[in-house]
CSV table of C-alpha atoms and ligand atoms in Angstrom, one decimal:
chain,number,residue,atom,x,y,z
F,29,MET,CA,152.5,61.0,165.1
F,30,TYR,CA,150.9,60.7,161.7
F,31,GLU,CA,151.5,62.2,158.3
F,32,GLY,CA,150.6,65.7,157.3
F,33,ALA,CA,146.8,66.1,157.0
F,34,VAL,CA,145.9,63.5,159.6
F,35,GLN,CA,148.2,65.0,162.2
F,36,ASP,CA,147.0,68.5,161.3
F,37,LEU,CA,143.4,67.4,161.9
F,38,ILE,CA,144.3,65.8,165.2
F,39,ASP,CA,146.2,68.9,166.3
F,40,GLU,CA,143.2,71.2,165.5
F,41,LEU,CA,140.7,68.9,167.2
F,42,GLY,CA,143.0,68.7,170.2
F,43,ARG,CA,142.7,72.5,170.6
F,44,LEU,CA,139.0,72.3,171.2
F,45,PRO,CA,137.8,72.6,174.8
F,46,GLY,CA,137.4,69.2,176.5
F,47,VAL,CA,139.1,67.3,173.7
F,48,GLY,CA,142.3,65.5,174.9
F,49,PRO,CA,144.8,63.9,172.6
F,50,LYS,CA,143.1,60.5,172.7
F,51,SER,CA,139.7,61.9,171.8
F,52,ALA,CA,141.2,64.1,169.1
F,53,GLN,CA,142.7,60.9,167.5
F,54,ARG,CA,139.5,59.0,167.9
F,55,ILE,CA,137.4,61.8,166.2
F,56,ALA,CA,140.0,62.2,163.4
F,57,PHE,CA,139.8,58.5,162.5
F,58,HIS,CA,136.1,58.6,162.8
F,59,LEU,CA,136.0,61.4,160.2
F,60,LEU,CA,138.5,59.5,158.0
F,61,ALA,CA,136.2,56.5,157.9
F,62,ALA,CA,133.0,58.6,157.5
F,63,ASP,CA,131.0,59.2,154.3
F,64,ALA,CA,132.2,62.3,152.4
F,65,ALA,CA,128.6,63.7,152.6
F,66,ASP,CA,128.6,63.4,156.5
F,67,VAL,CA,131.9,65.2,156.7
F,68,ARG,CA,130.7,67.9,154.2
F,69,ARG,CA,127.7,68.6,156.5
F,70,LEU,CA,130.1,69.2,159.4
F,71,THR,CA,132.4,71.5,157.4
F,72,ASP,CA,129.4,73.4,156.0
F,73,ALA,CA,128.1,73.8,159.6
F,74,LEU,CA,131.5,75.2,160.7
F,75,THR,CA,131.7,77.6,157.7
F,76,GLU,CA,128.1,78.8,158.2
F,77,VAL,CA,128.4,79.4,161.9
F,78,LYS,CA,131.4,81.7,161.3
F,79,LEU,CA,129.7,83.4,158.4
F,80,ARG,CA,126.2,83.9,159.8
F,81,VAL,CA,126.5,84.0,163.6
F,82,ARG,CA,127.7,87.1,165.4
F,83,PHE,CA,127.1,88.5,168.8
F,84,CYS,CA,124.1,90.6,169.7
F,85,GLU,CA,124.9,94.3,169.8
F,86,VAL,CA,122.8,94.8,173.0
F,87,CYS,CA,123.4,91.7,175.2
F,88,GLY,CA,126.3,89.8,173.7
F,89,ASN,CA,124.3,86.6,173.1
F,90,VAL,CA,124.8,84.8,169.8
F,91,ALA,CA,122.6,86.3,167.1
F,92,GLU,CA,122.0,86.0,163.4
F,93,SER,CA,121.3,89.7,163.0
F,94,GLU,CA,122.2,92.8,164.9
F,95,ARG,CA,120.0,91.8,167.9
F,96,CYS,CA,119.5,88.3,169.3
F,97,ARG,CA,116.0,86.7,169.5
F,98,VAL,CA,115.5,87.7,173.1
F,99,CYS,CA,116.5,91.4,172.6
F,100,ALA,CA,114.4,91.6,169.4
F,101,ASP,CA,111.3,90.2,171.3
F,102,PRO,CA,108.9,93.1,172.2
F,103,ARG,CA,107.0,90.8,174.7
F,104,ARG,CA,110.0,90.5,177.0
F,105,GLY,CA,110.2,92.8,180.0
F,106,ASP,CA,112.8,95.6,180.1
F,107,ASP,CA,112.9,95.9,183.9
F,108,VAL,CA,114.9,92.8,184.7
F,109,ILE,CA,118.3,91.8,183.3
F,110,CYS,CA,119.8,88.4,184.0
F,111,VAL,CA,123.6,88.4,183.8
F,112,VAL,CA,125.2,85.2,182.6
F,113,GLU,CA,128.7,84.2,181.6
F,114,GLU,CA,128.2,82.6,178.2
F,115,PRO,CA,125.5,82.3,175.5
F,116,LYS,CA,125.0,78.6,176.6
F,117,ASP,CA,123.7,79.8,179.9
F,118,VAL,CA,121.0,81.8,178.1
F,119,VAL,CA,119.9,78.6,176.6
F,120,ALA,CA,119.9,76.8,179.9
F,121,ILE,CA,117.8,79.5,181.6
F,122,GLU,CA,115.4,79.8,178.6
F,123,ARG,CA,114.7,76.1,179.0
F,124,THR,CA,113.3,76.7,182.5
F,125,ARG,CA,110.7,79.1,181.1
F,126,GLU,CA,111.0,81.0,184.5
F,127,PHE,CA,112.4,84.2,183.1
F,128,ARG,CA,110.7,86.8,180.8
F,129,GLY,CA,113.2,89.6,181.0
F,130,ARG,CA,116.4,90.4,179.1
F,131,TYR,CA,119.9,89.0,179.3
F,132,HIS,CA,123.5,90.3,179.5
F,133,VAL,CA,126.3,87.9,178.5
F,134,LEU,CA,129.6,88.8,180.1
F,135,GLY,CA,131.8,86.5,177.9
F,136,GLY,CA,133.3,84.7,180.8
F,137,ALA,CA,134.0,85.2,184.5
F,138,ILE,CA,136.7,86.9,186.5
F,139,ASN,CA,139.6,84.5,186.8
F,140,PRO,CA,143.0,85.8,187.9
F,141,LEU,CA,144.8,82.5,187.2
F,142,ASP,CA,143.8,82.9,183.5
F,143,ASN,CA,144.4,86.7,183.5
F,144,VAL,CA,140.7,87.4,183.0
F,145,GLY,CA,139.9,90.7,184.8
F,146,PRO,CA,136.7,92.8,184.9
F,147,ASP,CA,138.0,94.8,181.8
F,148,ASP,CA,138.0,91.6,179.8
F,149,LEU,CA,134.3,91.1,180.3
F,150,ARG,CA,131.3,93.0,179.0
F,151,ILE,CA,130.9,94.9,182.3
F,152,SER,CA,131.1,98.4,180.9
F,153,GLU,CA,128.4,97.5,178.4
F,154,LEU,CA,126.2,96.3,181.3
F,155,MET,CA,126.7,99.5,183.2
F,156,SER,CA,125.7,101.5,180.1
F,157,ARG,CA,122.5,99.4,179.8
F,158,LEU,CA,121.7,100.1,183.5
F,159,ALA,CA,122.3,103.8,183.2
F,160,ASP,CA,119.0,104.6,181.4
F,161,GLY,CA,116.9,103.8,184.4
F,162,ALA,CA,114.5,101.2,182.8
F,163,VAL,CA,116.0,98.3,184.8
F,164,SER,CA,114.9,97.8,188.4
F,165,GLU,CA,116.5,94.4,189.0
F,166,VAL,CA,119.7,92.6,188.0
F,167,ILE,CA,119.8,88.8,188.5
F,168,ILE,CA,123.3,87.6,188.6
F,169,ALA,CA,123.3,84.0,187.3
F,170,THR,CA,127.1,83.3,187.0
F,171,ASP,CA,128.2,79.8,187.5
F,172,PRO,CA,128.2,78.3,191.0
F,173,ASN,CA,132.0,78.0,191.2
F,174,VAL,CA,134.9,80.2,192.5
F,175,GLU,CA,135.1,82.4,189.4
F,176,GLY,CA,131.4,82.8,189.1
F,177,GLU,CA,131.1,83.8,192.8
F,178,ALA,CA,134.0,86.3,192.4
F,179,THR,CA,132.3,87.8,189.4
F,180,ALA,CA,128.9,88.0,191.3
F,181,THR,CA,130.6,89.7,194.3
F,182,TYR,CA,132.3,92.2,192.0
F,183,LEU,CA,129.1,93.0,190.1
F,184,SER,CA,126.9,93.3,193.2
F,185,ARG,CA,129.4,95.9,194.7
F,186,LEU,CA,129.4,97.8,191.5
F,187,ILE,CA,125.6,97.8,190.9
F,188,GLY,CA,124.3,97.9,194.4
F,189,PRO,CA,125.1,101.6,195.0
F,190,MET,CA,123.0,102.4,191.9
F,191,GLY,CA,119.8,101.7,193.9
F,192,LEU,CA,118.9,98.7,191.8
F,193,THR,CA,117.9,95.3,193.3
F,194,VAL,CA,120.7,92.9,192.8
F,195,SER,CA,119.8,89.2,193.3
F,196,ARG,CA,121.7,85.9,193.0
F,197,LEU,CA,120.3,82.5,192.1
F,198,ALA,CA,119.3,80.5,195.2
F,199,SER,CA,121.6,77.8,196.4
F,200,GLY,CA,120.8,74.2,195.4
F,201,LEU,CA,122.7,74.4,192.2
F,202,PRO,CA,125.5,71.9,191.9
F,203,VAL,CA,128.5,73.7,193.5
F,204,GLY,CA,131.6,73.9,191.4
F,205,GLY,CA,129.8,73.2,188.2
F,206,ASP,CA,128.5,75.1,185.2
F,207,LEU,CA,125.0,76.5,185.1
F,208,GLU,CA,124.2,74.5,182.0
F,209,TYR,CA,124.7,71.2,183.9
F,210,ALA,CA,121.8,72.0,186.3
F,211,ASP,CA,118.6,70.3,185.3
F,212,GLU,CA,115.6,72.5,184.3
F,213,VAL,CA,113.7,72.0,187.6
F,214,THR,CA,116.7,72.8,189.8
F,215,LEU,CA,117.6,75.8,187.8
F,216,GLY,CA,114.0,77.0,187.7
F,217,ARG,CA,113.7,76.7,191.5
F,218,ALA,CA,117.0,78.5,191.9
F,219,PHE,CA,115.6,81.3,189.8
F,220,GLU,CA,112.3,81.5,191.7
F,221,GLY,CA,114.1,81.4,195.1
F,222,ARG,CA,116.7,84.0,194.1
F,223,ARG,CA,118.0,86.1,197.0
F,224,VAL,CA,118.7,89.8,197.1
F,225,VAL,CA,122.4,90.5,197.7
F,226,GLY,CA,122.4,94.3,197.5
F,227,SER,CA,120.0,97.1,196.9
T,318,ZN,ZN1,120.6,90.3,172.7
């Protein structure tokens, strides 16, 4: 336990995902020893991201205006929507350069243990997007773990009866992991080899 400000910093850092108490302490002391200018860049970046970045009104991706870069791009196809859990998954799939359609970011996955149900995700927004008939295929690219699979099953049952092709990324992705941890080649192949799960 440290005094006031140092302990406050350790507590705040410790609330970040993946940062345990030891890491929080190490980062705090790193910042204490760092140049004021370096720390200022970090605090500026934190302030700016909260001021400038919001979520795309169409797909839920991070955006600096009403629509994200993908939704604002007229060269992207409107007939295929790739459904992912988080904005970081959009980045991972964009890196593969395999996909030229649009995205839909759910904001997580169904997880009963964490009390995350379908209503907590952007599923009704997805259904509204599918209602206008422009979309012919939905690619479900949730993470290859239990929550991602449960979400994919839920979505394919919901969307299948609408007469759209529903596909799921091919196996070969590291099971139990996050989509973002797959390398570009593996993810690209999983995209190409996607299998239809409902129609
Ligand atoms: Zn968007």
